[in-house]
XYZ file of N, CA and C in Angstrom:
726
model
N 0.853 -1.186 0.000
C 0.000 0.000 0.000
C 0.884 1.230 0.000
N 0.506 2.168 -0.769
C 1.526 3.434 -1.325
C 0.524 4.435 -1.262
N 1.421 5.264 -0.426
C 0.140 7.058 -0.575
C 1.264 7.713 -0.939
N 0.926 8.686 -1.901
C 1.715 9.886 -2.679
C 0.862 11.084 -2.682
N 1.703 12.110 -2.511
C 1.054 13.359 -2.236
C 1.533 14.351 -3.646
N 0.990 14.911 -4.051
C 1.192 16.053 -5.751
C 0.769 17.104 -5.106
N 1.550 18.320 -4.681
C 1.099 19.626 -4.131
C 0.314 19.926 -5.292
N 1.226 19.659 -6.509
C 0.688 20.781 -7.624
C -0.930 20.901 -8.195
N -2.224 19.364 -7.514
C -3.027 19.101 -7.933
C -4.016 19.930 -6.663
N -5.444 19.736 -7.208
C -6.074 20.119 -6.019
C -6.534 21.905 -5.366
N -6.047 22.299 -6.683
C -6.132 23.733 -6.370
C -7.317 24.790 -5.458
N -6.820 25.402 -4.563
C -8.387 25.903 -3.637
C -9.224 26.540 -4.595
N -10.300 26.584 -4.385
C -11.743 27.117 -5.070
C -11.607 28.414 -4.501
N -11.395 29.497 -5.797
C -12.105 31.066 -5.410
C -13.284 31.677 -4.863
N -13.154 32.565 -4.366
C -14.430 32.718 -3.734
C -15.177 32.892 -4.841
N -15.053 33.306 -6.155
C -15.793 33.076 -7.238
C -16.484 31.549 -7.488
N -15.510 30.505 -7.397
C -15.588 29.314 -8.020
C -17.106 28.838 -6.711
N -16.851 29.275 -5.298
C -17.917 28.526 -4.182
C -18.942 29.041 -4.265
N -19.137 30.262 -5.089
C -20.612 30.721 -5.554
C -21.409 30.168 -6.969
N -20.319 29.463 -7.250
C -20.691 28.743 -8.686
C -21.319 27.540 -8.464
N -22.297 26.893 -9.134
C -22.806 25.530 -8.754
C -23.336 24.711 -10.614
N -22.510 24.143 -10.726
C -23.450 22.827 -12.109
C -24.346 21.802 -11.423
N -25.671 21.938 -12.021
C -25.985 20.743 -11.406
C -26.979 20.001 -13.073
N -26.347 18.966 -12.636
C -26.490 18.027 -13.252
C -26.133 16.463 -13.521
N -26.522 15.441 -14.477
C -26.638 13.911 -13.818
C -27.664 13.406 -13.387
N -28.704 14.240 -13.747
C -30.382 13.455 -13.369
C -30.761 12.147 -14.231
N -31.140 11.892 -13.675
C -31.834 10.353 -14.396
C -32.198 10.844 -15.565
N -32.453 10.122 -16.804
C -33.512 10.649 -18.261
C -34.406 9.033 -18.168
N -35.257 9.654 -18.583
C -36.709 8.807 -19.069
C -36.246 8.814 -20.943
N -36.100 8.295 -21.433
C -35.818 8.500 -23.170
C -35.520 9.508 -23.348
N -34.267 9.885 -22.462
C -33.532 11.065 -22.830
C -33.796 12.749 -22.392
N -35.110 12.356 -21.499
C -35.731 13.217 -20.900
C -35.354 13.276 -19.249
N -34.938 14.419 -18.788
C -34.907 14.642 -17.273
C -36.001 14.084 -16.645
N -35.727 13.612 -15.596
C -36.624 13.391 -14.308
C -36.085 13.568 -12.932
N -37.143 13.797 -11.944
C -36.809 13.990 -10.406
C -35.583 12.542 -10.230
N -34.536 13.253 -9.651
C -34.055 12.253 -9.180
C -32.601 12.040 -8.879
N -31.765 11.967 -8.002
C -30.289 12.236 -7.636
C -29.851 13.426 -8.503
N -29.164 14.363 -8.265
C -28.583 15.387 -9.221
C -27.003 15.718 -8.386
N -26.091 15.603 -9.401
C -24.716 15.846 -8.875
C -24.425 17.660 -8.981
N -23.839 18.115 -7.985
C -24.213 19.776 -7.902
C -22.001 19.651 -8.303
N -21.601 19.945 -9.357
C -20.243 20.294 -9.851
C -19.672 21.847 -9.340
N -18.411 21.941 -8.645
C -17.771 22.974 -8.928
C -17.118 23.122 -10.499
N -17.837 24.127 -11.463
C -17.528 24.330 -12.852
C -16.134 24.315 -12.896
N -15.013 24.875 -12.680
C -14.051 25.016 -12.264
C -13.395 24.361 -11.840
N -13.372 23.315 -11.094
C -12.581 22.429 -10.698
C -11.732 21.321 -11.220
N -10.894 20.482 -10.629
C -10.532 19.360 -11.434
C -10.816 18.508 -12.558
N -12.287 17.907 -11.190
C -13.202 16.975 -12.141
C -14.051 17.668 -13.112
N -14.164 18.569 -13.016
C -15.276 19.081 -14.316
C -13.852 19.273 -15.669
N -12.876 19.405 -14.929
C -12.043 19.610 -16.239
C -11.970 18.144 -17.201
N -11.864 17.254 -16.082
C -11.767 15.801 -16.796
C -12.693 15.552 -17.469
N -14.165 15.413 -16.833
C -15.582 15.473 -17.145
C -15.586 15.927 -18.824
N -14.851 17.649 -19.016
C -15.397 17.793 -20.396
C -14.054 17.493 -21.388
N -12.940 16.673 -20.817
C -12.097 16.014 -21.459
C -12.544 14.300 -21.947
N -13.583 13.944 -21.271
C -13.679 12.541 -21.525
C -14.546 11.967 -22.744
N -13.935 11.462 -23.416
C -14.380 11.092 -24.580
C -16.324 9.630 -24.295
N -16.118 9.893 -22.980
C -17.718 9.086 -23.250
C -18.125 9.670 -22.290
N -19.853 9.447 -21.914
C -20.547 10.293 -21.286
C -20.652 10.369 -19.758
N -21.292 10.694 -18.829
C -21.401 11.164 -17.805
C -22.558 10.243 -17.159
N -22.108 8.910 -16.606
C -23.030 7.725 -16.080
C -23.457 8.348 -14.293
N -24.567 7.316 -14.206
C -24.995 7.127 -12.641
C -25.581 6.223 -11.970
N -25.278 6.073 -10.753
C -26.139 5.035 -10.273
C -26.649 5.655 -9.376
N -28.164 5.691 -9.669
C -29.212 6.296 -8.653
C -29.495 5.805 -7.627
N -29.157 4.708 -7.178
C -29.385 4.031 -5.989
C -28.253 4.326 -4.901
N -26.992 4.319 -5.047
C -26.081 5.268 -3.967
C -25.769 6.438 -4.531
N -26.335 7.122 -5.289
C -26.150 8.681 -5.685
C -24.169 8.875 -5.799
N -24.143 8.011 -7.083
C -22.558 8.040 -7.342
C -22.612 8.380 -8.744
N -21.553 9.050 -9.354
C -21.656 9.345 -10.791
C -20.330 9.038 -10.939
N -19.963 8.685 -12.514
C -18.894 8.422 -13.247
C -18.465 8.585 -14.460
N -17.755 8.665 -14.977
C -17.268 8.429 -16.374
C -16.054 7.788 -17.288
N -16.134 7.716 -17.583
C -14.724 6.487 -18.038
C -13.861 7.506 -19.136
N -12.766 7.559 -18.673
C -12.045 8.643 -18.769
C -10.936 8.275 -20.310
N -10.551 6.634 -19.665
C -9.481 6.197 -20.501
C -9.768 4.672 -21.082
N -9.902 3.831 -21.888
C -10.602 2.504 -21.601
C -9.664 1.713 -22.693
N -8.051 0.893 -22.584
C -7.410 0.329 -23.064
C -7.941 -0.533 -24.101
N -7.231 -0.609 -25.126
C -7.574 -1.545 -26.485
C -7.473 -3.260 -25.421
N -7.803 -4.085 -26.438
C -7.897 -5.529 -25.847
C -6.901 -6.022 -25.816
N -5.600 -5.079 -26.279
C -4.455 -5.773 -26.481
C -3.250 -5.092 -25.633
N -3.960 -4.367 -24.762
C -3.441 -3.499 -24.204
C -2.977 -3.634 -22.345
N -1.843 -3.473 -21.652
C -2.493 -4.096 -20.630
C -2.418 -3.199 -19.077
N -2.607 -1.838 -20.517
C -3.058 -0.049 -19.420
C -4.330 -0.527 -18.846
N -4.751 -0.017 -17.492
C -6.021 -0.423 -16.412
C -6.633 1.058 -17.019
N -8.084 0.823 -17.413
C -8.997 1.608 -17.384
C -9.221 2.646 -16.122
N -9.405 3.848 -16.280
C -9.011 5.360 -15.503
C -10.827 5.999 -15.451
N -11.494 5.561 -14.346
C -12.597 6.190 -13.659
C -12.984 7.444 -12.712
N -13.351 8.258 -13.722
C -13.396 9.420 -12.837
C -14.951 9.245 -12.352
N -14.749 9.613 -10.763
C -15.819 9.182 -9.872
C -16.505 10.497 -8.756
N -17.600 10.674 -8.894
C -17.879 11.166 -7.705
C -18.872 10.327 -6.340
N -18.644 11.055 -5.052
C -19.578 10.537 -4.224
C -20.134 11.406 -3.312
N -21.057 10.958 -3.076
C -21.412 12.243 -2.255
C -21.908 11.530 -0.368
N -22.142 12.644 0.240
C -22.200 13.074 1.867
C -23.538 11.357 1.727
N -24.197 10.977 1.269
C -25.490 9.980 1.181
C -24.983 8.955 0.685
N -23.842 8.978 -0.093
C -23.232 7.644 -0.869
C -22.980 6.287 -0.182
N -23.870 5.165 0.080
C -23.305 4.466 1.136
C -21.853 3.292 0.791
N -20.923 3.281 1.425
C -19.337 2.733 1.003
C -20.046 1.374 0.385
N -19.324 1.005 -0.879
C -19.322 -0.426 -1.289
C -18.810 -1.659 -0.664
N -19.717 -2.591 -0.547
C -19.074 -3.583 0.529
C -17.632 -3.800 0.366
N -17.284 -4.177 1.347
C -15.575 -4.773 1.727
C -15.524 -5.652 0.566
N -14.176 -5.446 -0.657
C -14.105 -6.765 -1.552
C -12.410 -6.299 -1.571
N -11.844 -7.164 -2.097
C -10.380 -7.087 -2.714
C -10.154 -7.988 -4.509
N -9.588 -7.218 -5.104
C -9.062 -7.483 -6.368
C -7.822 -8.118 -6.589
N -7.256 -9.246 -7.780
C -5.831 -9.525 -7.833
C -5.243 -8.875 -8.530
N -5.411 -7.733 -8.449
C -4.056 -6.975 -9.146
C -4.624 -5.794 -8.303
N -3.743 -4.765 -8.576
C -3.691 -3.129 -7.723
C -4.948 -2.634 -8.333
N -4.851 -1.179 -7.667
C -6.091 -0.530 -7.872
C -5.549 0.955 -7.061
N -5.672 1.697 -7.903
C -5.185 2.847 -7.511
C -6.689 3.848 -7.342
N -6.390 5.007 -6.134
C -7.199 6.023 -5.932
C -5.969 7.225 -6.201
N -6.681 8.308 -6.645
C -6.314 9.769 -6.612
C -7.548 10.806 -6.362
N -7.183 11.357 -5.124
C -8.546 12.364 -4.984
C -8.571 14.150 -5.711
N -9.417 14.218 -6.052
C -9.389 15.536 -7.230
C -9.951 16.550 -6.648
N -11.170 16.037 -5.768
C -11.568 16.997 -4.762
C -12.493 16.421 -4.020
N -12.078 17.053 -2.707
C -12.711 16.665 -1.086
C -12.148 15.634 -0.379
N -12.590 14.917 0.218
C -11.655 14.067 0.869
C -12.535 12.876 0.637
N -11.283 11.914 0.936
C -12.024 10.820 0.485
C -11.071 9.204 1.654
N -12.217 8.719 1.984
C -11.452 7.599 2.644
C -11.511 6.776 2.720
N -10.580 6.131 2.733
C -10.179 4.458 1.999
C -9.920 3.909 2.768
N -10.521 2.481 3.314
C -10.383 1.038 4.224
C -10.257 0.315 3.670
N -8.406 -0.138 3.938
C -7.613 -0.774 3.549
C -7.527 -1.978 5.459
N -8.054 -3.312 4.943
C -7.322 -3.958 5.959
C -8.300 -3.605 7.261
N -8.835 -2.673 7.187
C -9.963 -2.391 7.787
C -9.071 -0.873 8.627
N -8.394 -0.339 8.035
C -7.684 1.012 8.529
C -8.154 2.151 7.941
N -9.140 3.156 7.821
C -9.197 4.418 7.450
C -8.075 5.018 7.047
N -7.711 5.469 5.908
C -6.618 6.481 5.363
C -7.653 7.401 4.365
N -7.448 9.021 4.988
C -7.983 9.668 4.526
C -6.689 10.752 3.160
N -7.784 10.478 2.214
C -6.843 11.283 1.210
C -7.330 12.730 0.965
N -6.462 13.750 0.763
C -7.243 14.786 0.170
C -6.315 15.147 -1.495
N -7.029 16.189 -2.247
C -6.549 16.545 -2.807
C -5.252 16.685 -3.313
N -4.692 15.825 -4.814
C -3.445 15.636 -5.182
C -3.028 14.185 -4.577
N -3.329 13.694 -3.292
C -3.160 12.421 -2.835
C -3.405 11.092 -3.437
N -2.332 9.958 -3.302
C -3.179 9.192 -4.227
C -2.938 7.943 -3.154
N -3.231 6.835 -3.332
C -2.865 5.597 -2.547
C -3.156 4.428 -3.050
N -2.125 3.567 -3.492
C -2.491 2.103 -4.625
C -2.875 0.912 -3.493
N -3.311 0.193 -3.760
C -3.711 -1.173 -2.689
C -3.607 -2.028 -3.388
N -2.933 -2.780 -2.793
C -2.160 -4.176 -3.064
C -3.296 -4.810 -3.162
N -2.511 -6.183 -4.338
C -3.539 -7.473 -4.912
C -4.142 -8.141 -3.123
N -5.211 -8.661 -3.736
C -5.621 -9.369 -2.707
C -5.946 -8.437 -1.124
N -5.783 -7.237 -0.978
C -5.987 -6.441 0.086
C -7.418 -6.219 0.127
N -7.938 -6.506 1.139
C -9.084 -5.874 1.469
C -9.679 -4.343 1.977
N -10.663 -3.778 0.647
C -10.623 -2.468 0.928
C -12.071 -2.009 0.543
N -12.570 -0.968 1.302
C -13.686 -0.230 0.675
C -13.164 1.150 0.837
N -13.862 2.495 0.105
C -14.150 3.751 0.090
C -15.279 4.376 0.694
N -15.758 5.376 1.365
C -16.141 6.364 1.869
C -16.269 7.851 1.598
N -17.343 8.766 1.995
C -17.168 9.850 1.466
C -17.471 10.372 3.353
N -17.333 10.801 4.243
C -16.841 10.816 6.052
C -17.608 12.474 5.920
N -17.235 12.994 4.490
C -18.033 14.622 4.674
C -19.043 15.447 4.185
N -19.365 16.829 4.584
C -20.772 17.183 4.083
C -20.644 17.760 2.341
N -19.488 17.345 1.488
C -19.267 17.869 0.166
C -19.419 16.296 -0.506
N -19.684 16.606 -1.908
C -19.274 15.892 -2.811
C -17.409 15.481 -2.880
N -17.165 14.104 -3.273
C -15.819 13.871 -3.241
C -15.495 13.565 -4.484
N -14.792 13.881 -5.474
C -14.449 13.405 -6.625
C -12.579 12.767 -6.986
N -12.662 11.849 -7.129
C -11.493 11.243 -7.358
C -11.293 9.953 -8.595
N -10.191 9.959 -9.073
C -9.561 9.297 -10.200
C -9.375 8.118 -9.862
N -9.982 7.157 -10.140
C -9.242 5.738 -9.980
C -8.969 5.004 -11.170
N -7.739 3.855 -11.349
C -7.320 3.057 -11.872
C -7.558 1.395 -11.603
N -8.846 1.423 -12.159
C -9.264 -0.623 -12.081
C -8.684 -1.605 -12.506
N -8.789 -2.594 -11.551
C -8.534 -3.610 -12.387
C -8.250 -4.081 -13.640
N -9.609 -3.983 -14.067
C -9.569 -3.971 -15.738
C -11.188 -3.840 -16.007
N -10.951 -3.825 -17.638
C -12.291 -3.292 -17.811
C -13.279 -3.916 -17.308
N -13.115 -5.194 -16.865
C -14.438 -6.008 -16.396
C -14.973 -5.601 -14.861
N -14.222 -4.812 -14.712
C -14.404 -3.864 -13.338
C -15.347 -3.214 -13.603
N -15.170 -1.963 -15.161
C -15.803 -1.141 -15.282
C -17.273 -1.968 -15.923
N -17.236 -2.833 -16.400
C -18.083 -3.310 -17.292
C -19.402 -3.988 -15.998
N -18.607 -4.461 -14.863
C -19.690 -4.746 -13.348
C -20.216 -3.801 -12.970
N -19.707 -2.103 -12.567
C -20.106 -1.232 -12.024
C -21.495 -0.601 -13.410
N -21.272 -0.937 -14.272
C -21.870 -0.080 -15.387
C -22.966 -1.026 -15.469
N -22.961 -2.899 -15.445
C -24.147 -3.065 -15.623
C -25.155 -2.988 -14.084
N -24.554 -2.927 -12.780
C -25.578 -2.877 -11.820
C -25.963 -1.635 -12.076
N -25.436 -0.072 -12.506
C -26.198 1.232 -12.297
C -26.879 1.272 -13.801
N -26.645 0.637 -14.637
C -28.069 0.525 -16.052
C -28.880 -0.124 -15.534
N -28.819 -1.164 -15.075
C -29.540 -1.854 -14.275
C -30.929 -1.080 -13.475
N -30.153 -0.500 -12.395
C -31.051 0.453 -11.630
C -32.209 1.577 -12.519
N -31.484 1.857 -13.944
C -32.361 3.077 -14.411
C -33.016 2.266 -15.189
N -32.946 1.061 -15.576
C -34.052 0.417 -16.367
C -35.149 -0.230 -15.250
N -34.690 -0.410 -14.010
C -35.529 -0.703 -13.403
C -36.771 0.662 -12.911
N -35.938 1.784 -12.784
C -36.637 3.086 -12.335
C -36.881 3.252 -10.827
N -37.820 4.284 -10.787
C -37.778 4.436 -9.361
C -39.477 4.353 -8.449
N -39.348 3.949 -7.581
C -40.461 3.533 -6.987
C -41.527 4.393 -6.578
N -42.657 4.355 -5.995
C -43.298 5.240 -5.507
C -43.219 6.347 -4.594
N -42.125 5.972 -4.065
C -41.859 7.188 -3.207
C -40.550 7.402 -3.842
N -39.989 7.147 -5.145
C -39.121 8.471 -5.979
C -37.876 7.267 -5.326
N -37.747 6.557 -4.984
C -36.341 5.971 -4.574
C -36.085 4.567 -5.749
N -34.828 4.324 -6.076
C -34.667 3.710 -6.854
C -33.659 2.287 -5.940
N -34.652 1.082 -6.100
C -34.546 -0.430 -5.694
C -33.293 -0.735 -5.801
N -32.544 -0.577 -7.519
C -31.689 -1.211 -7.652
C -31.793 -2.163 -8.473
N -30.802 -3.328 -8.317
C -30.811 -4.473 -9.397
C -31.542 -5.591 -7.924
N -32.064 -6.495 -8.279
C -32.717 -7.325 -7.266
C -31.091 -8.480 -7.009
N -32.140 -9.110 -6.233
C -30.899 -10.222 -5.577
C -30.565 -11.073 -6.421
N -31.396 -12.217 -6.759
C -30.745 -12.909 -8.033
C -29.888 -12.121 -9.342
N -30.001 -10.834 -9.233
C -29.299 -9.954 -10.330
C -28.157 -9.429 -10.165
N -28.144 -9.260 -8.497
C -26.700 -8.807 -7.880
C -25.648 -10.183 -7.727
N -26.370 -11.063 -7.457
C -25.605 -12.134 -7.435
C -25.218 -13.326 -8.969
N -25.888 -13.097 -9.889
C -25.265 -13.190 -11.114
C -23.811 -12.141 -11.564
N -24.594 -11.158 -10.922
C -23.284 -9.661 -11.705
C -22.162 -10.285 -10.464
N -21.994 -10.749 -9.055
C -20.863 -10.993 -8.778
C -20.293 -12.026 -8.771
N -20.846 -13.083 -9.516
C -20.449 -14.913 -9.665
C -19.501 -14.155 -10.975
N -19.700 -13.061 -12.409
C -19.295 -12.751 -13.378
C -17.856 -12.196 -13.060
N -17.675 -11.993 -11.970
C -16.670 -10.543 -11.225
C -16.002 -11.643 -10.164
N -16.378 -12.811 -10.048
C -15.594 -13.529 -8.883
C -14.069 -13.667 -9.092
N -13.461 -14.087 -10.298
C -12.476 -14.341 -10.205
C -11.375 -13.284 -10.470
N -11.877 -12.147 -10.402
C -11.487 -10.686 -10.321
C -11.735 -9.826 -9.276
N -12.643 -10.194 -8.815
C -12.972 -9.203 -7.410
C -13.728 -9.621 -6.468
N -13.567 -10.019 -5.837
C -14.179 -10.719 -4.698
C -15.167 -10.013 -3.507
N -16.240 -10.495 -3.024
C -16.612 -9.894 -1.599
C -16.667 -10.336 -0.521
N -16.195 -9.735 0.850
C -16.267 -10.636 1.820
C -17.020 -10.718 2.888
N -17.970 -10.044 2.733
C -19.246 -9.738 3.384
C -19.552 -11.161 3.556
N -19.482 -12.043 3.094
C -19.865 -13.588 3.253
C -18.978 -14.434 3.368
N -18.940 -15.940 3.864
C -17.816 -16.558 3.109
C -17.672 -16.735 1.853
N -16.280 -17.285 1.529
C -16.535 -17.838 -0.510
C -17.475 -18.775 -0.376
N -17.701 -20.111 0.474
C -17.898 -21.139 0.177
C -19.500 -20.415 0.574
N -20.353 -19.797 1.233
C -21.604 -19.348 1.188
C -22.032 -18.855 0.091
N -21.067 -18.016 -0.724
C -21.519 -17.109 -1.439
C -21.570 -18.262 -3.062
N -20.653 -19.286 -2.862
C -20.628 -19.776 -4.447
C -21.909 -20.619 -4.053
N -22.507 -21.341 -2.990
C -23.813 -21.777 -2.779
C -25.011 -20.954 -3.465
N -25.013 -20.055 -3.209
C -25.827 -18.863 -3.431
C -25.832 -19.223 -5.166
N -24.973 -18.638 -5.627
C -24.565 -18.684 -6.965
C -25.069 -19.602 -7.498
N -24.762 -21.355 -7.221
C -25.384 -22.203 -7.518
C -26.914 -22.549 -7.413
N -27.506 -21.534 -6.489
C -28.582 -21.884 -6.218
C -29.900 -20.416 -7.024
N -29.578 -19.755 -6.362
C -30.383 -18.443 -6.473
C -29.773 -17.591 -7.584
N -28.817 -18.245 -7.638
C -28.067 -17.072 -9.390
C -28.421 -18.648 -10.390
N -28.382 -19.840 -9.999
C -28.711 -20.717 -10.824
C -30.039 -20.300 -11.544
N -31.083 -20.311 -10.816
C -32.287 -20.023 -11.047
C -32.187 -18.789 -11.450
N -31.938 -17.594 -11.342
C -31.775 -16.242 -12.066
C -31.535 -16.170 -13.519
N -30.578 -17.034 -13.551
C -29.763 -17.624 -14.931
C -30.813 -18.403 -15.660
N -31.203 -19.056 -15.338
C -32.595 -19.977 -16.102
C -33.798 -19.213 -16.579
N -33.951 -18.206 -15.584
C -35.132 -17.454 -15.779
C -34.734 -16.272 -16.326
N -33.909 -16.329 -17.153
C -33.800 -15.092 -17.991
C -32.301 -13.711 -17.711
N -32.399 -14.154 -16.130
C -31.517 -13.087 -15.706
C -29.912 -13.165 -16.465
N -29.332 -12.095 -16.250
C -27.890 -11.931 -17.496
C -27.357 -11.119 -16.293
N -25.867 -11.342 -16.260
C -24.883 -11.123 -15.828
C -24.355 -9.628 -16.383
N -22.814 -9.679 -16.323
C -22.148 -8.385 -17.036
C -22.395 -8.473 -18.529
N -23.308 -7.387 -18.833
C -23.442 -6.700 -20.414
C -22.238 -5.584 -20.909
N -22.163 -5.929 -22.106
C -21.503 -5.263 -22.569
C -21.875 -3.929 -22.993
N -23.367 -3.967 -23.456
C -24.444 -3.115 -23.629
C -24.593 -1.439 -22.706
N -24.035 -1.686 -21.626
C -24.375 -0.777 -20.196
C -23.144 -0.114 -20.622
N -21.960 -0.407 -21.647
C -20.957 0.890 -21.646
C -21.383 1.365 -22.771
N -22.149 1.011 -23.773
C -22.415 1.664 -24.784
C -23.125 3.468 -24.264
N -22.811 4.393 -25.266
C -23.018 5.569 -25.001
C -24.800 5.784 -25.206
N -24.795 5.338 -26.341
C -26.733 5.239 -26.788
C -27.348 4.604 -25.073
N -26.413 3.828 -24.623
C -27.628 3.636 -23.407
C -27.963 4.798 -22.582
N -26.606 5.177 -22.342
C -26.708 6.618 -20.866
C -27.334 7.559 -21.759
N -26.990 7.976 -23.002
C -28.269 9.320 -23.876
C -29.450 9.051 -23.665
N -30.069 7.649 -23.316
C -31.542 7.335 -23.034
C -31.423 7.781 -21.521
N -30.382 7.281 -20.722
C -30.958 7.027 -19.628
C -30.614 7.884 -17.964
């Protein structure tokens, strides 16, 4: 585990820039706005610089009010880790405890952001970065009352290709009567992580519980129609709908 600090990144917000607010990242109905999570951007800042540098669009998952975009995404022959620019916000709840076999780098762009490694809090701010070793057990956090935006480096694309089909997932499912959005159901979460097992693991359970599961309740998911990681959920035509 490696933390590096870049004075040169991270620059303070003018008192111009804290009167400024973007908001945007709402759900679309066929491309149409609707009530529903909205990411509030400092125009000015880091991430908005990346944001209108990134050659694909501006994703979300409405169910932990997280937004993303895929910044950099290596040929197949390539064996550069795909570069996720991420926000989270003060409501975002941390992704369960999992570990990956290969590294996985964070860089925070703005606010702070904190990472449980091993089950240790290390808080990063701005310009900071910190890689975590294969096989380490780690989740992220957002601990404050701002939005946190930071750069990470995955695994590989099948990283990005898990995170992208549970939050398409969520907007094809929509949102419920009282405006909150379900998510992907259980047999659906547990197909998308039997797809992601031998890449990223969770340990919220044991292995040997969780491949039961798999066999059983992702068996039946699988029979009845349910699908795993799509390839479909990075396409750009999906997020213009959705």
């Amino acid at each position: 585990m490696e933390t590096v600090v870049d004075s040169r990144d991270g620059r303070p917000p003018t008192d111009e820039t804290k009167r400024r607010t973007l908001l945007t990242g709402r759900p679309l109905v066929d491309g149409t706005p609707v009530n529903g999570p909205t990411l509030e951007l400092d125009p000015e800042g880091p991430a908005s610089d990346l944001l209108r540098q990134s050659p694909r669009p501006l994703v979300s998952d409405p169910v932990s009010r997280t937004w993303a975009t895929l910044l950099e995404r290596p040929d197949p022959d390539e064996t550069d880790r795909p570069v996720l620019v991420q926000w989270v916000t003060p409501e975002s709840p941390a992704p369960p405890v999992h570990y990956h076999q290969t590294i996985e780098t964070f860089k925070v762009l703005e606010g702070q952001l904190t990472v449980v490694c091993d089950g240790e809090p290390i808080h990063l701010t701005p310009g900071e970065s910190l890689t975590v070793d294969p096989r380490q057990e780690h989740t992220f956090r957002n601990e404050t009352d701002d939005t946190v935006a930071f750069r990470a480096e995955l695994p590989s694309i099948r990283t990005v290709k898990g995170l992208y089909t549970g939050w398409g997932i969520a907007h094809e499912r929509g949102s419920d009567s009282s405006g909150e959005y379900p998510g992907p159901g259980l047999g659906q979460a547990l197909v998308i992580a039997a797809d992601l097992y031998d890449e990223t693991t969770m340990t919220m359970a044991p292995i040997l519980a969780q491949r039961f599961l798999w066999a059983t309740v992702g068996r039946v998911a699988r029979l009845s129609g349910v699908n795993g990681i799509d390839d479909a959920y990075l396409d750009a035509s999906f997020w213009n709908q959705h």
